[in-house]
Short mmCIF file of C-alpha atoms and ligand atoms in Angstrom, two decimals:
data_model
loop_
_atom_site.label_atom_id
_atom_site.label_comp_id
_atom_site.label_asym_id
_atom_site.label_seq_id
_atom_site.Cartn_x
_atom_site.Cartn_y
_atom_site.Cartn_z
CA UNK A 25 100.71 109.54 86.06
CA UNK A 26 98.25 108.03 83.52
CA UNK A 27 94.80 109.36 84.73
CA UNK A 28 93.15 106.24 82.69
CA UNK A 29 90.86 104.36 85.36
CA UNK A 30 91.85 100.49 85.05
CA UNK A 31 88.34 98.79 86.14
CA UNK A 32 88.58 95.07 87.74
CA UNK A 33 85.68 93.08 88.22
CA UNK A 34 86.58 89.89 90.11
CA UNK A 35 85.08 87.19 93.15
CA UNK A 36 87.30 84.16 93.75
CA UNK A 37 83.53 82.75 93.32
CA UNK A 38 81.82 81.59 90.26
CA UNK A 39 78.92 82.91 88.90
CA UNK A 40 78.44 85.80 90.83
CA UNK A 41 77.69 88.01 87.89
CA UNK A 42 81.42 89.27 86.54
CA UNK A 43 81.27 88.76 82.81
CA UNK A 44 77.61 90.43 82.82
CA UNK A 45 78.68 93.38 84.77
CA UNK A 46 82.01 93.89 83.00
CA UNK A 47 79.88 94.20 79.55
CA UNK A 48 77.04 95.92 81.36
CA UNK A 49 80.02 98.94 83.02
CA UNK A 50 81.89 98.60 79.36
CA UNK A 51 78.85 99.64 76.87
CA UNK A 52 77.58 102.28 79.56
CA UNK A 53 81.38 103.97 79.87
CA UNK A 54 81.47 103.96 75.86
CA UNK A 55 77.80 105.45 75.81
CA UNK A 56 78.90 108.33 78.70
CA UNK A 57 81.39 108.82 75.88
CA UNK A 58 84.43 107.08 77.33
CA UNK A 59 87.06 105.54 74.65
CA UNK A 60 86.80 101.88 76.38
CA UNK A 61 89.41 98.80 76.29
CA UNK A 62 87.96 95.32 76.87
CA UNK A 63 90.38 92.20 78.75
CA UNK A 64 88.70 88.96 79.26
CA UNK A 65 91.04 86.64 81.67
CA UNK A 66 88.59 84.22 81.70
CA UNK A 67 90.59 82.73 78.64
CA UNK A 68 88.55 79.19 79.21
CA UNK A 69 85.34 80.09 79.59
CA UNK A 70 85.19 83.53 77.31
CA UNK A 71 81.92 84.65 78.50
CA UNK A 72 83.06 88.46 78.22
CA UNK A 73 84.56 87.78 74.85
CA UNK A 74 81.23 86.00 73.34
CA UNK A 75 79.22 88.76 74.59
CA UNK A 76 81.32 91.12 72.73
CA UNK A 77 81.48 89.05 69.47
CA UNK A 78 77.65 88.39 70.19
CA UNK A 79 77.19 92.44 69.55
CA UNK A 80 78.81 92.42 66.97
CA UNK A 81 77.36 90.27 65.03
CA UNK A 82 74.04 91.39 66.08
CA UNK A 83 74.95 94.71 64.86
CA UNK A 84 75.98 93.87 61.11
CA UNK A 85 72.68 91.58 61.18
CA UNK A 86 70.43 94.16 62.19
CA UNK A 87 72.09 96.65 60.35
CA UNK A 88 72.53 98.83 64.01
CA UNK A 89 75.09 100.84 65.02
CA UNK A 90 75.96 99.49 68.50
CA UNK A 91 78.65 100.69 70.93
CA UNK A 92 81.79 97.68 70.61
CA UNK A 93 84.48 97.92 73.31
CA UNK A 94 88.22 97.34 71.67
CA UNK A 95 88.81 94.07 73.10
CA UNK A 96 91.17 91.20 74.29
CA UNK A 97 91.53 88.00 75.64
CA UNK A 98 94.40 86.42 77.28
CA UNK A 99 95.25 82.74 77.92
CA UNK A 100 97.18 81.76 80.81
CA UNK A 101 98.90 78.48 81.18
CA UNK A 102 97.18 75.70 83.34
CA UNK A 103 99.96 74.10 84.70
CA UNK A 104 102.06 77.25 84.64
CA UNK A 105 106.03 77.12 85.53
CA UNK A 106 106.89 80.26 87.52
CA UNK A 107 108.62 81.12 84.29
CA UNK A 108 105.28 81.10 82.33
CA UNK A 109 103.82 83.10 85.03
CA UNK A 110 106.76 85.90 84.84
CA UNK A 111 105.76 85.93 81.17
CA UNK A 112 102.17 85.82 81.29
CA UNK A 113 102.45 88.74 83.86
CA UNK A 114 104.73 90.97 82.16
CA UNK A 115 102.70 90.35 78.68
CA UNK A 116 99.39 91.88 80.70
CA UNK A 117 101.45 94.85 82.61
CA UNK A 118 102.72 95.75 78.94
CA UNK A 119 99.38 95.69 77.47
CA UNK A 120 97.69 97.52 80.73
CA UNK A 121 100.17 100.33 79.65
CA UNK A 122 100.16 100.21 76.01
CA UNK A 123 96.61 100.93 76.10
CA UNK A 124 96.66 103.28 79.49
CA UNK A 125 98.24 105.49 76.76
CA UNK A 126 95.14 105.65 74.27
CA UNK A 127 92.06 104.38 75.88
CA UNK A 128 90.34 106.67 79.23
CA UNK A 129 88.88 103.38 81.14
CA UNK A 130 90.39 99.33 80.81
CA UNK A 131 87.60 96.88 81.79
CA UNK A 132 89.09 93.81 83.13
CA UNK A 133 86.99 90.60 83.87
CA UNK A 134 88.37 88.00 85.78
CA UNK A 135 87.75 84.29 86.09
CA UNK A 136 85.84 82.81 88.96
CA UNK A 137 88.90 81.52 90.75
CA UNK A 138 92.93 82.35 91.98
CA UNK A 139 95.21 82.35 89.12
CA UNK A 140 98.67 84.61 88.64
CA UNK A 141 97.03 87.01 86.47
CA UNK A 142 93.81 87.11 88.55
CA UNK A 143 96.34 88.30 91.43
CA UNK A 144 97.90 90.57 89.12
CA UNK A 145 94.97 92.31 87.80
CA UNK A 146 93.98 93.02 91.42
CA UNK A 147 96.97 95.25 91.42
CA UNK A 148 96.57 97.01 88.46
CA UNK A 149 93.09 97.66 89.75
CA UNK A 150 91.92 101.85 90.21
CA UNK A 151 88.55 100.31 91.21
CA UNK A 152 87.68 96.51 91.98
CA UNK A 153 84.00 95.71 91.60
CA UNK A 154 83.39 92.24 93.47
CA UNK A 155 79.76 91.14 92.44
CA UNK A 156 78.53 88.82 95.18
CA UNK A 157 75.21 86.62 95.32
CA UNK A 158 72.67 87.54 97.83
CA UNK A 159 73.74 84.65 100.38
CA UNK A 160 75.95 83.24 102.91
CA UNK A 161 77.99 80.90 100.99
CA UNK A 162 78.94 83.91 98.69
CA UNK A 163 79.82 86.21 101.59
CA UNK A 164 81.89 83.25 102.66
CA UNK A 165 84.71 84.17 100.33
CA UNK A 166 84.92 87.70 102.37
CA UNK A 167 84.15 86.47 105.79
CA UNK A 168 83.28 84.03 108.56
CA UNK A 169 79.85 84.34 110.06
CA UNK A 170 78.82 83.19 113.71
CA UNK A 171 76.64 80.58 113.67
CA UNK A 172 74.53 81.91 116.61
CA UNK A 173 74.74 85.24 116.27
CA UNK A 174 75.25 85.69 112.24
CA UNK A 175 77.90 88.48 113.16
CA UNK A 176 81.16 88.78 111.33
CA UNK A 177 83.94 86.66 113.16
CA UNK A 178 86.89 87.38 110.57
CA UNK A 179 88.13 87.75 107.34
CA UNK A 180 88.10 85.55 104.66
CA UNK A 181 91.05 84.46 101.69
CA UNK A 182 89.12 86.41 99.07
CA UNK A 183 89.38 89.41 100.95
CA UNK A 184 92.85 88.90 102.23
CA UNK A 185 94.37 88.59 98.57
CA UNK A 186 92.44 91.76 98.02
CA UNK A 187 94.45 93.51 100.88
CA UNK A 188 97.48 92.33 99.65
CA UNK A 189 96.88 93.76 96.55
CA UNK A 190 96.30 97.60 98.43
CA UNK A 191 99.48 96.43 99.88
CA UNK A 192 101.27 96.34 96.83
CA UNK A 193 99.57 99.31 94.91
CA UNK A 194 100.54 101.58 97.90
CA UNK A 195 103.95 100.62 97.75
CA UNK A 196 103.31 102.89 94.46
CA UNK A 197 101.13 105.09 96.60
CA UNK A 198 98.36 104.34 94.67
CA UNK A 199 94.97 102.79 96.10
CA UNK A 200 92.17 100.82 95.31
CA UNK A 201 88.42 101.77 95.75
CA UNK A 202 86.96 98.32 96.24
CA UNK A 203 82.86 98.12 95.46
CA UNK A 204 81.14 95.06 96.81
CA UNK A 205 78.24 94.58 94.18
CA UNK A 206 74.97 92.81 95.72
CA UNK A 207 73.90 91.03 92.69
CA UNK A 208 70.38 88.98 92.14
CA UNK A 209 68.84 90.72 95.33
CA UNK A 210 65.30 89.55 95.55
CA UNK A 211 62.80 92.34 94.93
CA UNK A 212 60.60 91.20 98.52
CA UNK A 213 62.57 91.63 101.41
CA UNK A 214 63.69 88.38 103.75
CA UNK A 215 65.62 87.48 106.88
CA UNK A 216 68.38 86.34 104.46
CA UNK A 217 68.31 89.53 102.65
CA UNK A 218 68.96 91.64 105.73
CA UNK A 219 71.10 89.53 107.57
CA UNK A 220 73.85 89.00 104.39
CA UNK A 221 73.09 92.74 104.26
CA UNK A 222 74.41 93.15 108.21
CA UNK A 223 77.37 91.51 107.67
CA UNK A 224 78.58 92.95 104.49
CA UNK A 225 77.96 96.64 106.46
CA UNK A 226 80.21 95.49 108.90
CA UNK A 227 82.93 93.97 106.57
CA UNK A 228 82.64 97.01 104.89
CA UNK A 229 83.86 98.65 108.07
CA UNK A 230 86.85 96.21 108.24
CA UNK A 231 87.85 96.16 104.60
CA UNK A 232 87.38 99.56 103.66
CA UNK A 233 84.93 98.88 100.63
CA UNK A 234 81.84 100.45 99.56
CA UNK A 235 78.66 98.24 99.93
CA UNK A 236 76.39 98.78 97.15
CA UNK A 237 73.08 97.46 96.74
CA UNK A 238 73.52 96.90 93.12
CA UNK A 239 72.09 94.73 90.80
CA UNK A 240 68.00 93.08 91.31
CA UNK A 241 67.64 89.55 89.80
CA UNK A 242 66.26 90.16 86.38
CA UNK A 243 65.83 88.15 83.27
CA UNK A 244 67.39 90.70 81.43
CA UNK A 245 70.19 90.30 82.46
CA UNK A 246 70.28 87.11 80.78
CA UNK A 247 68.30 86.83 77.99
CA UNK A 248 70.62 89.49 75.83
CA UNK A 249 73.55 87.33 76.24
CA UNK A 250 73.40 86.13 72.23
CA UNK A 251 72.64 89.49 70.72
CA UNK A 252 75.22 91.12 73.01
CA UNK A 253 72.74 93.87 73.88
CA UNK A 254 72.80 95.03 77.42
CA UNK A 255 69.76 96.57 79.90
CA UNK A 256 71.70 100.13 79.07
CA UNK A 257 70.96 99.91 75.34
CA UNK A 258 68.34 101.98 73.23
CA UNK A 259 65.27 99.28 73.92
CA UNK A 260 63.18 98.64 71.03
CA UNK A 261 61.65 95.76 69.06
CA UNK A 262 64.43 95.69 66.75
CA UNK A 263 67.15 95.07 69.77
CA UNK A 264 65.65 93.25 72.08
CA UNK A 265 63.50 91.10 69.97
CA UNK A 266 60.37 91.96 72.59
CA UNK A 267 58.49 94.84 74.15
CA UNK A 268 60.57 96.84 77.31
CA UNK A 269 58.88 95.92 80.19
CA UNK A 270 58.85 97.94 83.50
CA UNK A 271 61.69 95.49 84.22
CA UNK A 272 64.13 97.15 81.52
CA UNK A 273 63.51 100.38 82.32
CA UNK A 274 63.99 99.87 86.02
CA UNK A 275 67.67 97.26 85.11
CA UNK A 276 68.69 100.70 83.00
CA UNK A 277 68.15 102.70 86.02
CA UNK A 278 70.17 100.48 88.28
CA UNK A 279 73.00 100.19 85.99
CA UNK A 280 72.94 104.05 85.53
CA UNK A 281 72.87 104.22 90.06
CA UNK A 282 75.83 101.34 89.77
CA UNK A 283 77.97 103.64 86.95
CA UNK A 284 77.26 106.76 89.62
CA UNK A 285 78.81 104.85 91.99
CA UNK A 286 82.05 103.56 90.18
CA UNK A 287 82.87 107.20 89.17
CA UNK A 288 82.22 108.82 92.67
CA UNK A 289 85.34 107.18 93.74
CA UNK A 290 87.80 108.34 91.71
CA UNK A 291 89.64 111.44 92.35
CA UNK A 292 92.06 111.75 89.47
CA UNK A 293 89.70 111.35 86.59
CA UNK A 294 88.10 113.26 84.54
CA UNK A 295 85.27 111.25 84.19
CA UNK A 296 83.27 112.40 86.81
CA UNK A 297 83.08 116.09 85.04
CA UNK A 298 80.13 114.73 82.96
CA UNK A 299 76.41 114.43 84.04
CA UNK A 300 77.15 110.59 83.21
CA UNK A 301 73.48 110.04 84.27
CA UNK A 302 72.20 111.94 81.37
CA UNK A 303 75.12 111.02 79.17
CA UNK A 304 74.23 107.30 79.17
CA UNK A 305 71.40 107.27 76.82
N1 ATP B 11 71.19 90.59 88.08
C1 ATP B 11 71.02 89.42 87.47
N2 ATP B 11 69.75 88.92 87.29
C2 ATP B 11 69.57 87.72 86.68
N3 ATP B 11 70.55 86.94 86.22
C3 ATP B 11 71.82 87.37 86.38
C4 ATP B 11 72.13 88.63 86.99
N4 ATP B 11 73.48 88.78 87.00
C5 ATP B 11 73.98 87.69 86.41
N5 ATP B 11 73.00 86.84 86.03
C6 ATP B 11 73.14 85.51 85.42
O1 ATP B 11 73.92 84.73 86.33
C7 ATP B 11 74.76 83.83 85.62
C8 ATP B 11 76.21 84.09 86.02
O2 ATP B 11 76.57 85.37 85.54
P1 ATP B 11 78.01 85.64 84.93
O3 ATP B 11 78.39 84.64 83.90
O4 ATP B 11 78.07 87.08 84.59
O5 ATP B 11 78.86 85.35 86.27
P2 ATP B 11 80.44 85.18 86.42
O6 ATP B 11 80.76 85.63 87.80
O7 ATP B 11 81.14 85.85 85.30
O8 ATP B 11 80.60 83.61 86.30
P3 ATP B 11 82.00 82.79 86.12
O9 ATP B 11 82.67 82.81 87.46
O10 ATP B 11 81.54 81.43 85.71
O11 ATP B 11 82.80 83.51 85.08
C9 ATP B 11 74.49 84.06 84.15
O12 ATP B 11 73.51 83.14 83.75
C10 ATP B 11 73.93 85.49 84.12
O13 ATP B 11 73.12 85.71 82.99
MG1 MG B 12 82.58 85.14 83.94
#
C-alpha cells in the first residue's frame, strides 16, 4: 500500500476558501519538508494554478528561492458523454498513481460544484478538507437547520456524496478523515458565530468529521494572491511588499494549528514523525 497521503480540499459551494487553502497546506507540506504534487480540477477557473504560476514568477523577479509544488491541471468536458467521463476518470486515477509512486503528499483542489472528477477525487481522498463560510447558507450544503430551534434536522447532498465516497473507499478498506474547515470566522464573537458553531458540533457527531476552527478572516489571505506568497512564507519587505503585521504572524500560526491537525489523522504516514510545527519555518 502506497503510504503517500492524497489531500482533497472540496465544498459543493463556491468561494468557501479551497484554492487558498490548497496553496496555503501545499507550500507548508513542502516547507515541513514533504516532496509535494499539485492538481487543480478547477480547470475553468484556475485559481490554484495562477497562484502557483504567480510564485513563480515572483520568485525569478525577486531573485528568491521560494518553495513551488510540481503541479497540474486537468480539464474536464462540459457537456461530458459517459464515455468522456470513463476517460477523464481513468486519466486522473493513472496520474493519482503515477505520482503516489514519487511524491509523499498529492494536493487536490476541487471546483466549487458536482462534476465526475469532483466525485472521483472524493474517493481518492486520505483526508478531505471542506472549508466552509462562517454562516447558515454554507452549512446548508451539510445540513438542514430548524427554523425555531436552529438544531440539526438532517443531512444535506454535500454531505451525502461525501458518505458515498467512505462507501466506496471502504470497499478497499480504506477511509477518509474528513476536516470541516471554519473559514473567515470573525475575530468578536456573535450569536451567528456560536450557533453555525452548534450545529456543525452536532453534524460532526453524525458525519464522523473533525470540526476545526480554522481559518480567521484576514486580508492576507488575499492580498498575496499575485505574488503567490502565502501567510506561511519567510515575511519580509522583499515578499510581501509591506511590513508583517500582528495579523501575519497570528495567519502563520493558524495555518501551522490547521497543518497539526491534517497530520494528526493519519495513521499510516510518516509524516507525523516530524515536529512539523518547528519544521514549517
Ligand atoms: N481566511 C480568509 N480571510 C480572508 N479572505 C479569505 C480567506 N479565505 C479565503 N479568502 C478569500 O475568499 C475568496 C474565495 O477564496 P477561494 O478562491 O480560495 O475560494 P474557493 O472555494 O476556491 O472558490 P471557488 O469555489 O470559486 O473555486 C478569495 O477572494 C480569497 O482570497
Ligand atoms: Mg477555487
Amino acid at each position: 500500500m502506497s503510504s503517500t497521503r492524497v489531500i482533497v480540499v472540496a465544498n459543493e459551494k463556491g468561494g468557501s476558501g479551497k484554492s487558498t487553502v490548497a496553496m496555503h497546506i501545499a507550500i507548508a507540506l513542502i516547507k515541513s519538508g514533504q516532496r509535494v504534487a499539485t492538481i487543480d480540477l478547477d480547470a475553468r477557473q484556475k485559481s490554484f494554478t495562477h497562484f502557483i504560476e504567480n510564485r513563480r514568477a515572483w520568485a525569478k523577479q525577486a531573485a528568491r528561492e521560494l518553495e513551488i509544488p510540481d503541479h497540474f491541471c486537468f480539464g474536464k468536458v462540459q457537456y461530458p458523454t459517459a464515455e468522456d467521463e470513463a476517460v477523464g476518470c481513468k486519466a486522473l486515477t493513472d496520474t493519482v498513481d503515477t505520482l503516489a509512486r514519487t511524491y509523499g503528499v498529492i494536493v487536490i483542489d476541487t471546483p466549487g460544484h458536482d462534476s465526475y472528477l469532483m466525485r472521483l477525487a472524493h474517493s481518492l481522498a486520505d483526508t478531505l478538507i471542506t472549508p466552509l463560510n462562517d454562516s447558515f447558507v454554507d452549512l446548508d450544503v451539510l445540513g438542514t437547520v430548524d427554523p425555531k430551534t436552529f438544531e440539526m434536522t438532517g443531512t444535506s447532498h454535500y454531505s451525502q456524496m461525501v458518505q458515498v465516497a467512505r462507501r466506496q473507499r471502504q470497499l478497499d478498506k480504506l477511509s477518509i478523515d474528513w476536516i470541516v474547515l471554519r473559514n473567515r470566522l470573525s475575530t468578536i464573537s456573535s450569536r451567528n458565530k456560536r450557533l453555525v458553531g452548534g450545529g456543525l458540533q452536532e453534524l460532526s457527531r453524525w458525519l464522523d468529521f473533525r470540526c476545526v476552527e480554522g481559518l480567521a478572516e484576514r486580508v492576507i489571505f488575499r492580498e498575496l494572491y499575485p505574488r503567490g506568497l502565502t501567510a506561511v512564507d519567510d515575511i519580509d519587505d522583499i515578499t510581501l511588499g509591506t511590513r508583517p503585521t500582528m495579523s501575519h504572524v497570528t495567519a502563520r500560526l493558524e495555518m501551522q494549528n490547521l497543518l497539526g491537525t491534517i497530520l494528526l489523522g493519519e495513521p499510516r504516514s510518516s509524516l507525523v514523525t516530524t515536529d512539523h510545527h518547528r519544521a514549517i519555518g
